[in-house]
mmCIF file of C-alpha atoms in Angstrom:
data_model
loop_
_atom_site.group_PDB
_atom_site.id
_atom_site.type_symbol
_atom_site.label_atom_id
_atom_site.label_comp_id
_atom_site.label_asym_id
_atom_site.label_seq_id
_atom_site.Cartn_x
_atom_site.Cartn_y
_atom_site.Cartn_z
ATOM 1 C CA UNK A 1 113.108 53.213 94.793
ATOM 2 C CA UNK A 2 115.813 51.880 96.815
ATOM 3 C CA UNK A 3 114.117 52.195 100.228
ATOM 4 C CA UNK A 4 111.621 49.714 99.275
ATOM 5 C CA UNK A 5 113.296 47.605 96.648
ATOM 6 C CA UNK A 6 113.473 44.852 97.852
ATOM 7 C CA UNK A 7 110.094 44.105 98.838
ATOM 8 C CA UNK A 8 109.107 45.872 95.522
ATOM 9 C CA UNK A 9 111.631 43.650 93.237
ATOM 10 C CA UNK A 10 110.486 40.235 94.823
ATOM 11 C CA UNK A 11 106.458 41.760 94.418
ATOM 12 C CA UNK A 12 107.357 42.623 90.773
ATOM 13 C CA UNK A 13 109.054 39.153 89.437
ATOM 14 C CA UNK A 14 112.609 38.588 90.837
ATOM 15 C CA UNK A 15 112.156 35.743 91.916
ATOM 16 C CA UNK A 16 111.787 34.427 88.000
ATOM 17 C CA UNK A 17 115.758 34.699 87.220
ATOM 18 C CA UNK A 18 116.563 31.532 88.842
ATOM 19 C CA UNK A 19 115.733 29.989 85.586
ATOM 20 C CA UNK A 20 115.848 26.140 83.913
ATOM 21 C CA UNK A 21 119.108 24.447 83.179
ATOM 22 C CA UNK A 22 119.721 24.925 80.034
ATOM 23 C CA UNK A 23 119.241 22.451 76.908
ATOM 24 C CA UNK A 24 121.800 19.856 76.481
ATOM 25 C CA UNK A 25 123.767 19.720 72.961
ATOM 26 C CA UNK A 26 123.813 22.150 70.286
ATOM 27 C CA UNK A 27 121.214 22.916 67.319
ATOM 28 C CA UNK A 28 123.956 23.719 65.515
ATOM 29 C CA UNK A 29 127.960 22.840 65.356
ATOM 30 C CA UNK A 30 129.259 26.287 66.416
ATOM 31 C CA UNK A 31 132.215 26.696 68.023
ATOM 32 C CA UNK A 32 134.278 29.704 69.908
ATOM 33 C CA UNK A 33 137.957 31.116 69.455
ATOM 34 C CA UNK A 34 138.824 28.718 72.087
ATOM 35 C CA UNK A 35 137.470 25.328 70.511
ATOM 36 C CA UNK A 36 134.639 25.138 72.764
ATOM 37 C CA UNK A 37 130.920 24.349 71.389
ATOM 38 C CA UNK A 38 128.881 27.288 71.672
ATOM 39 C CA UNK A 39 125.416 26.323 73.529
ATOM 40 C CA UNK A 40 122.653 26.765 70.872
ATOM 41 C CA UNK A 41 119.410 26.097 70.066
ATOM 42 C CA UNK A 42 115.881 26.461 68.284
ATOM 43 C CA UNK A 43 113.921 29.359 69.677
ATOM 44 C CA UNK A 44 110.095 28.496 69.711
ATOM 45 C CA UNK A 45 108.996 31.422 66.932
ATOM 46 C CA UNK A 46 105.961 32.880 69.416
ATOM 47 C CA UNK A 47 108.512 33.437 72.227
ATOM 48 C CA UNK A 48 111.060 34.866 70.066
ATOM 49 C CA UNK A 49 108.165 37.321 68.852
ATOM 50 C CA UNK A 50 107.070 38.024 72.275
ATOM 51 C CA UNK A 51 110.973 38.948 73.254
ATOM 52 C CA UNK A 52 111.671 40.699 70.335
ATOM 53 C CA UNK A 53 108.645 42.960 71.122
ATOM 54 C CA UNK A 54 109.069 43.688 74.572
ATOM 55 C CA UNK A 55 108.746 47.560 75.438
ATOM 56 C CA UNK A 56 111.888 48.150 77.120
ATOM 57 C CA UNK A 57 113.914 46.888 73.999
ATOM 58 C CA UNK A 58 116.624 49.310 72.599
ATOM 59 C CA UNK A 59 117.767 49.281 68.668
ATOM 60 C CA UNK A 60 121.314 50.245 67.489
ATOM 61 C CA UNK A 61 121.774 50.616 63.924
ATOM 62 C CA UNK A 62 119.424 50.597 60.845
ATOM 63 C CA UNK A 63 115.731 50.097 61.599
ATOM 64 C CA UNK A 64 116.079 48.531 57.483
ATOM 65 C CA UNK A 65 118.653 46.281 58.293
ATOM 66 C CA UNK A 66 118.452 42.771 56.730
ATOM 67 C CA UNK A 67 119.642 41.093 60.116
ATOM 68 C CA UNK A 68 118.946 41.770 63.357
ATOM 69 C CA UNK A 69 120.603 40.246 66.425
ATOM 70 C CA UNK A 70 118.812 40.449 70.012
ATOM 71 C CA UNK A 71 120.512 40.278 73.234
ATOM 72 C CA UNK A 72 120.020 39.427 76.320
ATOM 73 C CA UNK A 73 121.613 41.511 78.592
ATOM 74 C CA UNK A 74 121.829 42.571 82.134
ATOM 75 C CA UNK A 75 123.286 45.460 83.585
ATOM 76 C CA UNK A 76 125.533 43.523 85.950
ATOM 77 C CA UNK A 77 127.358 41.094 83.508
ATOM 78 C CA UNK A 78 130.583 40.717 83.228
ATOM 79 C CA UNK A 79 131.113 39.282 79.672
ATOM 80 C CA UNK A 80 127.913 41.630 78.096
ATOM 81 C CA UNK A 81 130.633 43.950 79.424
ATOM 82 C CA UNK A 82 133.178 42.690 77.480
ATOM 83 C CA UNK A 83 131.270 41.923 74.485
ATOM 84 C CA UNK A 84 129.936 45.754 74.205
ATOM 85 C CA UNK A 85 132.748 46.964 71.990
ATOM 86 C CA UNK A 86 132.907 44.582 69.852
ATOM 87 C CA UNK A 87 128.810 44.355 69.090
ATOM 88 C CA UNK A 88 129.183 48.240 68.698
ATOM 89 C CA UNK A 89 132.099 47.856 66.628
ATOM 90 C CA UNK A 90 130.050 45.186 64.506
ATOM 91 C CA UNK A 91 127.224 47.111 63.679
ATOM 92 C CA UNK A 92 129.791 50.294 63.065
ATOM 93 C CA UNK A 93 131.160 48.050 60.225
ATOM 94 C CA UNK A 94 127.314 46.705 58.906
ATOM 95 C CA UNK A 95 125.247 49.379 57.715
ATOM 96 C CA UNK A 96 122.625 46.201 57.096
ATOM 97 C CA UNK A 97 122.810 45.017 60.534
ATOM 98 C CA UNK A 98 120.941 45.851 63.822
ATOM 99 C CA UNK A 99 121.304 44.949 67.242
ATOM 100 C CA UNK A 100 118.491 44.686 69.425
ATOM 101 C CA UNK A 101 119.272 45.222 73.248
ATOM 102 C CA UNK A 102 116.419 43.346 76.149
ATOM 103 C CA UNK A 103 117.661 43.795 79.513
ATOM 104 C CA UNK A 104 116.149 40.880 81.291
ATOM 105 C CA UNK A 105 117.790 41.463 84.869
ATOM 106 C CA UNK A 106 118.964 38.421 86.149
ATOM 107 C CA UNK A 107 122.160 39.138 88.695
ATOM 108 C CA UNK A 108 120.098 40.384 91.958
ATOM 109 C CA UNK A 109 118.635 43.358 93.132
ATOM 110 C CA UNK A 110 121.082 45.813 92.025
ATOM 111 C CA UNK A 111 120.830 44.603 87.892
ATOM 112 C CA UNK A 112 116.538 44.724 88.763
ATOM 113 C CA UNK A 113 117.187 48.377 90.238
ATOM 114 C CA UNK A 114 118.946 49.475 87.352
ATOM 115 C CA UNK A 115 116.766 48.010 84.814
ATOM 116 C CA UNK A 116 114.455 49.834 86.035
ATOM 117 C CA UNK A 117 115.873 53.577 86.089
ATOM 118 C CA UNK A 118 116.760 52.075 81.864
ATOM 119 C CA UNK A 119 113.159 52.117 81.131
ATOM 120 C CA UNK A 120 112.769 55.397 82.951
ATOM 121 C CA UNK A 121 115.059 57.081 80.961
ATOM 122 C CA UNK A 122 113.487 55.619 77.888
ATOM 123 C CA UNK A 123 109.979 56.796 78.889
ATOM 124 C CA UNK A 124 111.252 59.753 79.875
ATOM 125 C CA UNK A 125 114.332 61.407 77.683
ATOM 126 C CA UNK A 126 113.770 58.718 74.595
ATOM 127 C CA UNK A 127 115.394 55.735 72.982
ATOM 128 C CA UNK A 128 118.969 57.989 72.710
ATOM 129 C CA UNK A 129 119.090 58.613 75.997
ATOM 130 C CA UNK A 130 118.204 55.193 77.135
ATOM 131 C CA UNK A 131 120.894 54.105 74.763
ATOM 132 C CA UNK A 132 123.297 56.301 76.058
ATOM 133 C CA UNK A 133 122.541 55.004 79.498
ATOM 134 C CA UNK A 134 122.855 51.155 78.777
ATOM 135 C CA UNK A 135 126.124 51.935 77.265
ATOM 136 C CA UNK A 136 127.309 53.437 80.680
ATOM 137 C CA UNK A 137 126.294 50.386 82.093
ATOM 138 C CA UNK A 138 128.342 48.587 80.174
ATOM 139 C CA UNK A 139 131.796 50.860 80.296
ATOM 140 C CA UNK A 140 130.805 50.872 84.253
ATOM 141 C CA UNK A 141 132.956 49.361 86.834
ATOM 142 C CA UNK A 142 131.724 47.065 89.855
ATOM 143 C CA UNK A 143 128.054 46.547 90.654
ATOM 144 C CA UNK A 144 125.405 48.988 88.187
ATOM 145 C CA UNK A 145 122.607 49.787 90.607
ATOM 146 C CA UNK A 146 119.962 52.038 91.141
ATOM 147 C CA UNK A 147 121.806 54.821 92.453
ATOM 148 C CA UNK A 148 124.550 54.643 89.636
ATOM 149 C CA UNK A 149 122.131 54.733 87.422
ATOM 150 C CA UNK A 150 119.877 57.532 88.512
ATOM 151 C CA UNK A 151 123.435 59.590 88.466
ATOM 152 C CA UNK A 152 123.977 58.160 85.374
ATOM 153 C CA UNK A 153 120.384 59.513 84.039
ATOM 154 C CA UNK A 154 121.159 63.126 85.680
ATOM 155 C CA UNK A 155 124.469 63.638 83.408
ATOM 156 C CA UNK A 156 122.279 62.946 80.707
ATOM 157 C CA UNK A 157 120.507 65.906 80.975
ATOM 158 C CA UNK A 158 116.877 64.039 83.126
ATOM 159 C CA UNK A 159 115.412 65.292 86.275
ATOM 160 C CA UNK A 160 116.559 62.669 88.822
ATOM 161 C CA UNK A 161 113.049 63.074 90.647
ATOM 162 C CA UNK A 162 111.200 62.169 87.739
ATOM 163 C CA UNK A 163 113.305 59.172 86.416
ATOM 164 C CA UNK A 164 113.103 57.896 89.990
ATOM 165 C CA UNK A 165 109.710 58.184 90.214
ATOM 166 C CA UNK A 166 108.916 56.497 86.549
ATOM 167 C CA UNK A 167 110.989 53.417 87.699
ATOM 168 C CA UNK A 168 109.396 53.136 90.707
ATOM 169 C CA UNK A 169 106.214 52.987 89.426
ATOM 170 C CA UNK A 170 103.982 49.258 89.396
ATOM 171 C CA UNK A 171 103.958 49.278 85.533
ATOM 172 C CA UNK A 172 108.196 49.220 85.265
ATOM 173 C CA UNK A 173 108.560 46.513 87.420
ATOM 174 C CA UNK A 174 106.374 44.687 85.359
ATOM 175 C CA UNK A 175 107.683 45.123 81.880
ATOM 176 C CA UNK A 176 111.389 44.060 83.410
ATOM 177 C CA UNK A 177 109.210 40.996 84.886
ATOM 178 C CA UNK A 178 107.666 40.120 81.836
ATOM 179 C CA UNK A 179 111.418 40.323 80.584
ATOM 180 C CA UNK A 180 112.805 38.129 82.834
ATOM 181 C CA UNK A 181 109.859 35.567 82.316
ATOM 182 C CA UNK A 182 110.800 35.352 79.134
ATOM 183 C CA UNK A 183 113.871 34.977 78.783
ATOM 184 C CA UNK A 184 113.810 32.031 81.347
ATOM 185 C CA UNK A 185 110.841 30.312 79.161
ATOM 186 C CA UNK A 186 113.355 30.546 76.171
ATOM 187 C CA UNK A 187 116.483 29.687 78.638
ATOM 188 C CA UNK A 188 117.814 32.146 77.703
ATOM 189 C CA UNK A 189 118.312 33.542 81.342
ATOM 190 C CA UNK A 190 122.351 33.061 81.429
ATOM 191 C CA UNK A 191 123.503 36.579 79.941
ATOM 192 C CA UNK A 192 124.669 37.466 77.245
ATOM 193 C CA UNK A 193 122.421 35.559 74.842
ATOM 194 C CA UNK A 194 121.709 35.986 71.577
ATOM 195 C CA UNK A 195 119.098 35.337 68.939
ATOM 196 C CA UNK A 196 118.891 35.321 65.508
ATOM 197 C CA UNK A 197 117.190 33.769 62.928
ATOM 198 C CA UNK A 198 115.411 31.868 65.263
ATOM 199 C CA UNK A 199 118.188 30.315 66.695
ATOM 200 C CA UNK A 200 119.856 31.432 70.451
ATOM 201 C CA UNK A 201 123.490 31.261 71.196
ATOM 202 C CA UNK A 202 124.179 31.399 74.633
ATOM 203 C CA UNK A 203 127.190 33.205 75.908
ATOM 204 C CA UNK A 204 129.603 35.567 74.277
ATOM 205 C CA UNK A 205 130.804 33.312 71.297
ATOM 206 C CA UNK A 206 133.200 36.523 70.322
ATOM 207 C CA UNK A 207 133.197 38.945 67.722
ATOM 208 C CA UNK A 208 134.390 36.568 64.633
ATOM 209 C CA UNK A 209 132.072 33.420 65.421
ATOM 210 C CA UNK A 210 129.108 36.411 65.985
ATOM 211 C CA UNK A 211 129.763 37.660 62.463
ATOM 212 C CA UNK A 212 130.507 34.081 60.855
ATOM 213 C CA UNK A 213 126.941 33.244 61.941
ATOM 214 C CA UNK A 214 125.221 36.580 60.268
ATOM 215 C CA UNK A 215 127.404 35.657 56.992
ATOM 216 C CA UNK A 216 125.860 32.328 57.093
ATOM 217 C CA UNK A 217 122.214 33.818 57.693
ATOM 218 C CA UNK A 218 122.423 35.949 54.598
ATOM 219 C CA UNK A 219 123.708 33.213 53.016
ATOM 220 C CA UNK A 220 121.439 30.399 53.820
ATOM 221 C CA UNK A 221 119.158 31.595 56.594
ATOM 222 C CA UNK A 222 121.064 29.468 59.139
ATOM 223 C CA UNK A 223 123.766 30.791 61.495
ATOM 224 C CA UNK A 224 125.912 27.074 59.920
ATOM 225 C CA UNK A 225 125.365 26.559 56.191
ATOM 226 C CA UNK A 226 125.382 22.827 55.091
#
């Protein structure tokens, strides 16, 4: 896998995450801890589908929940990094809320590389293991990359031989292209982002506005009620 990345990464879709500029203005007036408008906007409702079914997609908390929140994430970000705890801590607190995790690799080689070992794990050891692995991604340190994470997948308990050989395979690259595809035709390419009801937020708005804007969705099925 990391012999012939490269040419295998750029064969498989890399060269999709230099996505579009994203929208000017906001759907919506929704605004950080620091003042700042938070970038959002209407998510076209077949692409959101599309995302929201995409095979390498991981779940944390109820599969009954009344909300569900989908990020975009990559393996290499700095603020998905930083937002980890608290979206954790969020659903720990929610027993009606769900978070749905697409890793749409976006930061170079390294973030496609460990993508791919993600979905391995998934194919290979389950949906707890491959949660357990994007969480080490996210408590790691430095650059996440294929190497890291085949370590990472051989403390959890998976033959290193066979992960590596599952995210090496054609089909793997493409699911993380398809990924990446669409989460540039949704601009939603700049990582974290987040959807819900129907409506992406770009960036890591923190953990208050995050939970202001589920409120409002129970309330009114709009992250701002009128």
């Amino acid at each position: 896998m990391l012999r012939h990345s490269r040419r295998k990464l750029l064969a498989s879709g890399l060269s999709l995450m230099a996505g579009p500029a994203l929208a000017q203005g906001a759907w919506y007036p929704l605004f950080g801890a620091d003042g700042r408008e938070v970038p959002n906007f209407r998510v076209p409702v077949e692409i959101e589908t599309e995302i929201t079914e995409l095979d390498n997609a991981l779940l944390i908390g109820s599969a009954e929940a009344d909300i569900t929140i989908t990020e975009i994430y990559d393996s290499n970000c700095g603020f998905c990094r930083r937002a980890a705890r608290d979206i954790h801590a969020m659903v720990a607190a929610d027993p009606d809320l769900a978070v749905r995790f697409i890793n749409a690799p976006s930061l170079g080689i390294p973030s496609f590389q460990a993508a791919r070992v993600e979905y391995a794990v998934k194919l290979l050891g389950g949906a707890d293991k491959a949660k357990a692995y994007q969480a080490a991604s996210m408590a790691a340190r430095g650059v996440f990359d294929g190497i890291r994470g085949l370590a990472v997948a051989a403390d959890l308990g998976l033959d290193r031989a066979a992960v590596e050989d599952i995210a090496d395979k054609r089909e793997t690259g493409q699911v993380l292209a398809q990924a990446a595809r669409l989460a540039n035709s949704a601009n939603l390419a700049a990582t974290p982002s987040f959807m819900l009801a129907g409506v992406a937020l770009i960036g890591w708005p923190g953990r208050t506005v995050l939970e202001a804007a589920v409120k409002a969705v129970r309330q009114c099925d709009k992250p701002v009620c009128d």
